[in-house]
Amino acid sequence: MAPTDIDRSLWSLPRPVAFVLSGGGSLGAMQVGMLEALAERSIIPDLVVGTSIGAVNGAVVASDPRGAAHRLSHLWLRFDSTRVFPHNVLRQLGTLRRQHTHLFEGAGLVSVLMETLAGGATFDTLAIPLHVVTTDVATGVAKVITSGPLIPALTASAAIPGIFPAVAHEGSLLYDGGLVANVPIQQAVDAGARSLVILDCTYPGHAPIRPSTLMETMLFSATVVLRQQTAAALAAVPADVPVLSLPGPKPRAVSPLSFAHTAALIEAAYDAARAFLEGAALSFPIASPA
C-alpha cells in the first residue's frame, strides 16, 4: 500500500532525526507504545538522546532502531520490579542507616541492565549514536555520556536521588539526568539533530491530576516542575529544527516506582500516538532525506 501524504512528510523529517526520550521511572512503559506507533510509520531515528528510563529504553533503540519497539514490549511485560525495588522495609531502613542518602543499593538495577543489554555492551557496539544524560553532583549541571561501557552510564542516568546512590563515572559523581534535563531537548540540539521526535512520559498536553493523597501531591509537584523545564527547553529550539512531540495518554495516578500498570500504559500510549500521527500536520519546510 502506498504511503499517505502524511507518511511522506514524516519520512522526510530533516536529518539527522533524534528521538528524545524522557525520564519517568515506570511511566517509561509509555515510550514502548509510542515507539510501536512510530515504527508503523517507519519513523526511524539517526541518533537517540535519553534521560533515566529514557536512556535505558534509548539504548535498546540505538542497538536496533527498527526492531526496538517489539523487543522492548517483551522486556517490559516480563519485568519484575521487585528486583530493582525489593519490598523489604527493614532492608531499606538498614541501607539508609548505613549510607544515609538512599534506600536501595542499585545492584538490582545493574543486574536488569546487564540482562537487557549484555554486560559488556559499549556505546561503540550500538547501531546509531546514543547520548545519555546525567547530572554532575559537583556542578549541578547536565553531563552527557557518549562513549565507553553502557551499563555505568545508564546506571548513573537512572540514579534517582534518595532512591539509588550517586554513581562514580570517569572522575565524576553522577545522579539522575532528570534533575536538570528530564526531556533532554537542548542536548539533542547540541548533538547536531535537525529534527526532534519527543517521547515524554509526563503526560504532555494533558492537565495534571488534581492530587488527593500525599503521594499524588508529590507527583503533582514534580510534574509541574518538569513540564516547566521542558517548556523552557522547547522555547529555545531553533526555528529551523522541527519538533514532533508525541502526546501521552490521559493521566492516571501511577507511581513512577510501580510497574503494575505496564501493559495498560503501553496500550494507551500506542493508541494516543497512533491517533496523533494519523492526523499530524507538519508546517515546516520539508527537506529530502539524506
XYZ file of C-alpha atoms in Angstrom:
290
model
C 0.000 0.000 0.000
C 1.364 3.381 -0.990
C 2.193 5.778 1.865
C -0.149 8.696 2.511
C 0.913 12.323 2.153
C 1.312 12.455 5.919
C 3.598 9.424 5.765
C 5.778 11.078 3.145
C 6.058 14.221 5.273
C 7.051 12.258 8.339
C 9.584 10.217 6.415
C 11.076 13.494 5.143
C 11.940 14.978 8.516
C 15.237 16.890 8.107
C 18.117 14.667 9.104
C 19.637 13.729 11.395
C 16.451 12.856 13.311
C 16.840 12.498 17.069
C 14.495 10.512 19.269
C 14.396 12.345 22.618
C 13.288 10.050 25.465
C 12.379 11.477 28.855
C 12.774 10.075 32.320
C 9.779 8.867 34.306
C 10.513 5.563 36.035
C 7.782 3.012 35.390
C 5.994 5.553 33.174
C 8.713 4.759 30.654
C 6.396 1.958 29.532
C 4.545 4.659 27.589
C 7.584 5.067 25.363
C 7.161 1.476 24.214
C 3.689 2.256 22.880
C 4.957 5.446 21.272
C 7.801 3.555 19.605
C 5.342 0.990 18.246
C 3.278 3.760 16.636
C 6.390 5.382 15.179
C 7.629 2.056 13.803
C 4.323 1.552 11.979
C 5.037 4.814 10.152
C 8.658 3.837 9.503
C 9.867 6.831 11.514
C 13.366 5.739 12.494
C 15.984 7.809 14.366
C 19.525 8.664 13.335
C 20.516 9.251 16.960
C 18.955 8.846 20.394
C 19.173 11.154 23.406
C 17.759 9.857 26.671
C 17.450 10.574 30.366
C 16.980 7.956 33.123
C 14.489 5.285 31.964
C 14.503 7.085 28.625
C 18.209 6.393 28.374
C 17.587 2.702 29.124
C 14.858 2.460 26.500
C 17.013 4.577 24.232
C 19.903 2.148 24.480
C 17.667 -0.595 23.079
C 16.515 1.754 20.309
C 20.100 2.672 19.476
C 21.070 -1.004 19.324
C 18.204 -1.883 16.951
C 16.416 1.217 15.592
C 13.885 -0.758 13.525
C 13.113 -3.617 15.905
C 13.383 -1.880 19.289
C 9.640 -1.449 19.872
C 8.982 -5.182 19.559
C 11.942 -6.066 21.760
C 11.055 -3.507 24.425
C 7.437 -4.647 24.625
C 8.591 -8.137 25.579
C 11.175 -6.813 28.044
C 8.732 -4.511 29.820
C 5.902 -7.019 30.077
C 8.070 -9.542 31.885
C 9.882 -7.040 34.077
C 9.816 -7.835 37.809
C 10.075 -4.561 39.721
C 10.983 -6.313 42.971
C 14.422 -6.995 41.531
C 15.088 -3.251 41.389
C 12.975 -2.184 44.387
C 12.989 -5.105 46.861
C 9.941 -4.824 49.120
C 11.804 -5.244 52.393
C 11.314 -2.306 54.751
C 13.939 -3.468 57.238
C 16.497 -3.859 54.471
C 15.701 -0.395 53.119
C 15.999 1.167 56.556
C 19.294 -0.663 57.042
C 20.622 0.725 53.784
C 19.528 4.236 54.760
C 21.158 3.907 58.181
C 24.452 2.776 56.664
C 24.579 5.002 53.597
C 22.499 7.995 54.790
C 21.497 9.104 51.275
C 19.489 6.313 49.629
C 17.141 3.368 50.175
C 18.339 0.883 47.536
C 21.886 -0.196 46.716
C 21.330 -0.285 42.956
C 22.630 -3.814 42.405
C 19.218 -4.943 41.170
C 19.123 -2.180 38.567
C 22.581 -3.115 37.345
C 21.553 -6.771 37.083
C 18.482 -5.923 34.988
C 20.516 -3.673 32.708
C 23.146 -6.361 32.178
C 20.479 -8.864 31.140
C 18.798 -6.345 28.834
C 21.921 -5.083 27.075
C 24.660 -7.646 27.834
C 27.207 -6.736 30.439
C 29.999 -5.887 28.016
C 27.959 -3.586 25.777
C 29.582 -0.277 24.872
C 28.466 2.822 23.013
C 30.615 1.679 20.089
C 28.574 -1.526 19.686
C 25.345 0.398 19.040
C 23.887 0.781 15.557
C 23.370 4.543 15.936
C 24.740 7.149 18.364
C 23.327 7.315 21.891
C 23.668 10.304 24.215
C 22.973 9.531 27.886
C 22.139 12.492 30.122
C 23.167 12.588 33.788
C 23.545 15.277 36.457
C 27.029 16.115 37.739
C 26.862 16.235 41.538
C 29.800 18.659 41.743
C 28.291 21.280 39.433
C 24.563 20.530 39.302
C 24.580 20.707 35.508
C 23.925 18.123 32.818
C 26.746 15.787 31.855
C 26.262 13.831 28.637
C 27.958 10.462 28.184
C 28.567 9.224 24.636
C 31.357 6.682 24.918
C 32.657 3.802 26.990
C 30.709 0.997 28.697
C 26.923 1.337 28.563
C 25.912 -0.080 31.948
C 27.678 2.505 34.170
C 26.327 5.362 32.061
C 22.750 4.078 32.212
C 23.019 3.367 35.938
C 24.175 6.939 36.517
C 21.399 8.393 34.379
C 18.797 6.441 36.396
C 20.304 7.152 39.845
C 17.280 8.860 41.417
C 18.474 10.830 44.470
C 17.236 9.263 47.685
C 16.368 6.031 45.909
C 19.758 4.995 44.470
C 23.326 6.071 45.249
C 25.171 8.516 43.041
C 27.420 6.741 40.522
C 31.138 7.390 40.137
C 31.985 7.626 36.448
C 35.281 8.756 34.893
C 36.185 11.024 37.776
C 32.702 12.474 38.268
C 29.926 11.634 40.705
C 26.619 11.484 38.846
C 22.886 11.442 39.596
C 19.744 11.028 37.503
C 19.718 13.343 34.486
C 16.070 14.174 35.122
C 17.145 16.690 37.756
C 18.294 19.094 35.046
C 17.052 17.705 31.709
C 14.202 15.251 32.124
C 13.372 15.741 28.441
C 16.868 16.315 27.004
C 15.853 18.639 24.174
C 18.828 21.001 24.315
C 21.207 18.064 24.500
C 19.692 16.668 21.278
C 20.135 20.003 19.514
C 23.717 20.189 20.793
C 24.288 16.694 19.378
C 23.506 18.023 15.894
C 19.887 16.911 15.479
C 18.000 18.659 12.672
C 14.631 17.206 13.748
C 13.336 16.153 17.161
C 10.830 13.396 17.920
C 9.957 13.723 21.609
C 8.744 10.784 23.701
C 7.791 12.405 27.012
C 6.383 10.433 29.980
C 4.925 13.396 31.896
C 1.572 13.323 30.075
C 2.246 16.283 27.770
C -0.855 18.041 26.502
C -2.974 16.973 29.462
C -3.753 18.757 32.703
C -2.109 17.025 35.676
C -4.287 15.015 38.006
C -5.610 17.014 40.946
C -3.892 15.412 43.950
C -5.922 13.745 46.663
C -3.182 11.915 48.586
C 0.310 12.780 49.796
C 1.900 10.670 47.049
C -0.244 12.293 44.368
C 0.656 15.725 45.745
C 4.360 14.918 45.440
C 3.875 13.598 41.899
C 1.840 16.690 41.001
C 4.637 18.976 42.213
C 7.291 17.042 40.304
C 5.192 17.008 37.133
C 4.664 20.785 37.220
C 8.395 21.419 37.670
C 9.361 19.008 34.896
C 6.826 20.495 32.486
C 8.177 23.986 33.081
C 11.672 22.668 32.495
C 10.566 21.123 29.214
C 8.653 24.227 28.092
C 11.774 26.348 28.565
C 13.855 23.880 26.561
C 11.295 23.791 23.742
C 11.239 27.594 23.563
C 14.984 27.568 22.918
C 14.858 25.141 19.959
C 15.998 26.873 16.729
C 13.132 27.774 14.402
C 14.508 25.601 11.603
C 14.505 22.447 13.754
C 11.044 20.811 13.557
C 9.677 19.172 16.690
C 7.284 16.223 16.638
C 6.129 15.844 20.247
C 4.007 12.762 20.818
C 1.131 13.183 23.260
C 0.820 10.711 26.049
C -2.432 9.061 27.086
C -4.784 10.622 29.608
C -3.075 10.886 33.003
C -3.593 8.195 35.598
C -2.461 8.074 39.205
C 0.509 5.737 38.821
C 3.620 5.901 40.969
C 6.837 6.049 38.915
C 8.102 3.252 41.172
C 5.180 0.902 40.467
C 5.272 -1.415 37.471
C 1.789 -2.835 37.966
C 0.323 -0.848 35.061
C 2.851 -1.592 32.327
C 0.503 -3.248 29.819
C -2.150 -0.547 30.202
C 0.393 2.253 29.789
C 1.869 0.691 26.651
C -1.555 0.240 25.066
C -2.838 3.700 25.988
C 0.322 5.414 24.755
C 0.212 3.469 21.492
C -3.399 4.485 20.867
C -2.673 8.155 21.626
C 0.472 8.269 19.485
C -1.131 6.432 16.580
C -4.132 8.787 16.536
C -1.818 11.777 16.692
C 0.394 10.572 13.839
C -2.606 9.837 11.664
C -3.677 13.456 11.928
C -0.268 15.089 12.197
C 0.223 18.187 10.075
C 3.816 19.327 9.700
C 4.046 23.021 8.878
C 7.805 23.368 8.434
C 9.770 23.198 5.138
C 10.407 19.575 4.204
C 13.915 18.559 3.240
C 14.735 15.428 1.292
C 16.142 12.566 3.371
C 19.926 12.186 3.193
